[in-house]
Short mmCIF file of C-alpha atoms in Angstrom, two decimals:
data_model
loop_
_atom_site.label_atom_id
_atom_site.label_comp_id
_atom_site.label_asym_id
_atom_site.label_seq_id
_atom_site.Cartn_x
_atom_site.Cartn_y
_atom_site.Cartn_z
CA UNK I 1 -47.90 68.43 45.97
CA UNK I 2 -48.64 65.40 43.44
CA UNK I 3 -50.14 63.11 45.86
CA UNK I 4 -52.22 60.57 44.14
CA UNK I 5 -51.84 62.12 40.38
CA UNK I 6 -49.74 59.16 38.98
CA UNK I 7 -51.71 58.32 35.52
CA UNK I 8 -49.98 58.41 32.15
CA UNK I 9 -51.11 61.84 30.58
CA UNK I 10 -50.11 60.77 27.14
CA UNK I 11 -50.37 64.15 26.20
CA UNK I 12 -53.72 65.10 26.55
CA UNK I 13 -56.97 66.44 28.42
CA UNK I 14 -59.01 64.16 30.62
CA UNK I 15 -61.74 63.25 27.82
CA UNK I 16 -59.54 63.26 24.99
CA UNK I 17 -56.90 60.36 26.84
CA UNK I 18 -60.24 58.60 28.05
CA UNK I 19 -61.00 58.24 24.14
CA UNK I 20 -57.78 57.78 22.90
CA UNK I 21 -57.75 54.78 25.92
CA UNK I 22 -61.10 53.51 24.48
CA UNK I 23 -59.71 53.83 21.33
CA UNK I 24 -56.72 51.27 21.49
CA UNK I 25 -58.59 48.83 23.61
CA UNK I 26 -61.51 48.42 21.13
CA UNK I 27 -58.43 47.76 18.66
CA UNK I 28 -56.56 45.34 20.46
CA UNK I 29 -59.99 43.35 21.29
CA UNK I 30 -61.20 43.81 16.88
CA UNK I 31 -57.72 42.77 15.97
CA UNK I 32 -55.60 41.04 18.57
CA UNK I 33 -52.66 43.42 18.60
CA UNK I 34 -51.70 46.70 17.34
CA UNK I 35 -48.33 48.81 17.00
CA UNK I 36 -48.72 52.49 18.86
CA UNK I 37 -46.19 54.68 20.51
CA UNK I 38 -44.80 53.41 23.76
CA UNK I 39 -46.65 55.71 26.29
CA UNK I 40 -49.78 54.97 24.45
CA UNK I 41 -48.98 51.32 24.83
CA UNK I 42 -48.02 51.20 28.21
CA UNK I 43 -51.44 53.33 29.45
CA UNK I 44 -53.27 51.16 27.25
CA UNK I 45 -51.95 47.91 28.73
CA UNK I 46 -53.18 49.57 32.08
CA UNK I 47 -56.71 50.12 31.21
CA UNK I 48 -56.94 47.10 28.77
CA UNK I 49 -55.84 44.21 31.57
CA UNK I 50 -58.58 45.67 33.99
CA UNK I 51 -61.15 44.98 31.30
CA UNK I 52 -59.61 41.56 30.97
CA UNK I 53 -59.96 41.07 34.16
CA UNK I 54 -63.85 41.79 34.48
CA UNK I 55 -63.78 39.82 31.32
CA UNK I 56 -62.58 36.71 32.93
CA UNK I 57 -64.64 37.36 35.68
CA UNK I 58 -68.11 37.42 34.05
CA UNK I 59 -66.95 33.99 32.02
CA UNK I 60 -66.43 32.79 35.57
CA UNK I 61 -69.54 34.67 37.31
CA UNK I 62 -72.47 31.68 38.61
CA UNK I 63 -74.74 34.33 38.77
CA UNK I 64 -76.25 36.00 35.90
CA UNK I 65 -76.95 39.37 37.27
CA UNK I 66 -73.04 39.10 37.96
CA UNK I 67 -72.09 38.87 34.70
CA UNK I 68 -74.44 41.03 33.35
CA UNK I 69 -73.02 43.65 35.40
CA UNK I 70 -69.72 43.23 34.80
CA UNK I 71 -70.71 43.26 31.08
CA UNK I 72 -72.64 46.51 31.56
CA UNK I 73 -68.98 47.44 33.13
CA UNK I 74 -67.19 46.51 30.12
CA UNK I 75 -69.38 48.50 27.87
CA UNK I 76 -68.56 51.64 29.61
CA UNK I 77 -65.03 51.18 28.37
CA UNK I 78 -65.50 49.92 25.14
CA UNK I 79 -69.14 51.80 24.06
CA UNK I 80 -69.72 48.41 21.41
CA UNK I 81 -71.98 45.63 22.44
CA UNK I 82 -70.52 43.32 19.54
CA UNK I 83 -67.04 44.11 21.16
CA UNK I 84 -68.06 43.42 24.57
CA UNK I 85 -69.14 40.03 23.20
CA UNK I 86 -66.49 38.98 21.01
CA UNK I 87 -64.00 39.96 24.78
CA UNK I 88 -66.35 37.99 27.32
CA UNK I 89 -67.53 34.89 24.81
CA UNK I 90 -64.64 34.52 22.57
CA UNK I 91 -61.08 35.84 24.35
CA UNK I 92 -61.52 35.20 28.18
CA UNK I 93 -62.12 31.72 28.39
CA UNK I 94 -59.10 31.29 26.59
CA UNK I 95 -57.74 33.06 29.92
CA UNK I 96 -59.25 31.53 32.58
CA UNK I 97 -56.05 30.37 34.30
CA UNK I 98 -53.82 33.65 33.84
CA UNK I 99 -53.80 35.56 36.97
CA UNK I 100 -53.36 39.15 34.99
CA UNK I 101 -50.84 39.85 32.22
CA UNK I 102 -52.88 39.15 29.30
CA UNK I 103 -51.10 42.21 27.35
CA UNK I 104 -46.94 42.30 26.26
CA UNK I 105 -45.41 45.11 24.76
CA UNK I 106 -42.85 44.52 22.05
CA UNK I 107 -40.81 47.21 21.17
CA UNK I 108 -40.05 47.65 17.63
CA UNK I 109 -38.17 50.41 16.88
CA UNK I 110 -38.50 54.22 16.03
CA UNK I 111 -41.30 55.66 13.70
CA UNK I 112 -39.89 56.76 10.30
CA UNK I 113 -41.35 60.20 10.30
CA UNK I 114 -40.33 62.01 13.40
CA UNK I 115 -38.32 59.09 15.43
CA UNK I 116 -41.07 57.97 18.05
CA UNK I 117 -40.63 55.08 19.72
CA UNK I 118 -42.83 52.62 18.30
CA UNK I 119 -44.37 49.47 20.49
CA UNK I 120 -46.68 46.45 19.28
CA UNK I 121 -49.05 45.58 21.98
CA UNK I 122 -50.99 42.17 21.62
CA UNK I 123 -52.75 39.76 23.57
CA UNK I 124 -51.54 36.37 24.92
CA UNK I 125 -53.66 33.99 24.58
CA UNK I 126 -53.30 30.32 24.83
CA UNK I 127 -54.81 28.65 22.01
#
């Protein structure tokens, strides 16, 4: 039985989809968007929103152990302290009245070289 097993395999072994994960979210934080396969985009939006969400979170916490857990938290995912910065100080206060769905997926056609569907994934932010 496949109770509880629903996770987008992507392909590949426990650590290797854990760094492709980390991966594509230290992207999308370094550049704002990036264009992946589909699967990989629609895992990615998975893990990526629950790091907004601690994101948002720290910007909002009133205590400072708070946030400095949930930073701690964040660093786990993304393993880059300059990263985890630029995500807490510079993208989620632009997001501190979304309730989730800081990610879309655009879909923009098939790769030239062996027909994969192709997917931009960026953030929305309100500037």
């Amino acid at each position: 039985m496949r109770h509880r097993m629903k996770r987008h395999r992507i392909g590949r072994y426990g650590s290797h989809r854990k760094a492709t994960l980390r991966n594509l979210s230290r992207e999308i934080v370094e550049h704002g968007s990036i264009i992946t396969t589909t699967p990989k985009a629609k895992a990615v939006q998975i893990f990526f929103e629950k790091l907004m969400t601690k994101a948002v979170k720290a910007k909002k916490a009133d205590k400072k152990e708070r946030e400095v857990a949930l930073r701690r938290e964040i660093f786990k995912a993304l393993g880059d302290r300059r990263l985890v910065n630029k995500l807490v100080d510079e993208i989620a206060p632009k997001c501190l009245d979304r309730q989730g769905g800081y990610t879309a997926i655009y879909k923009v056609g098939p790769r030239r070289g062996d027909g994969a569907e192709m997917s931009l994934i960026k953030l929305v932010i309100e500037e």
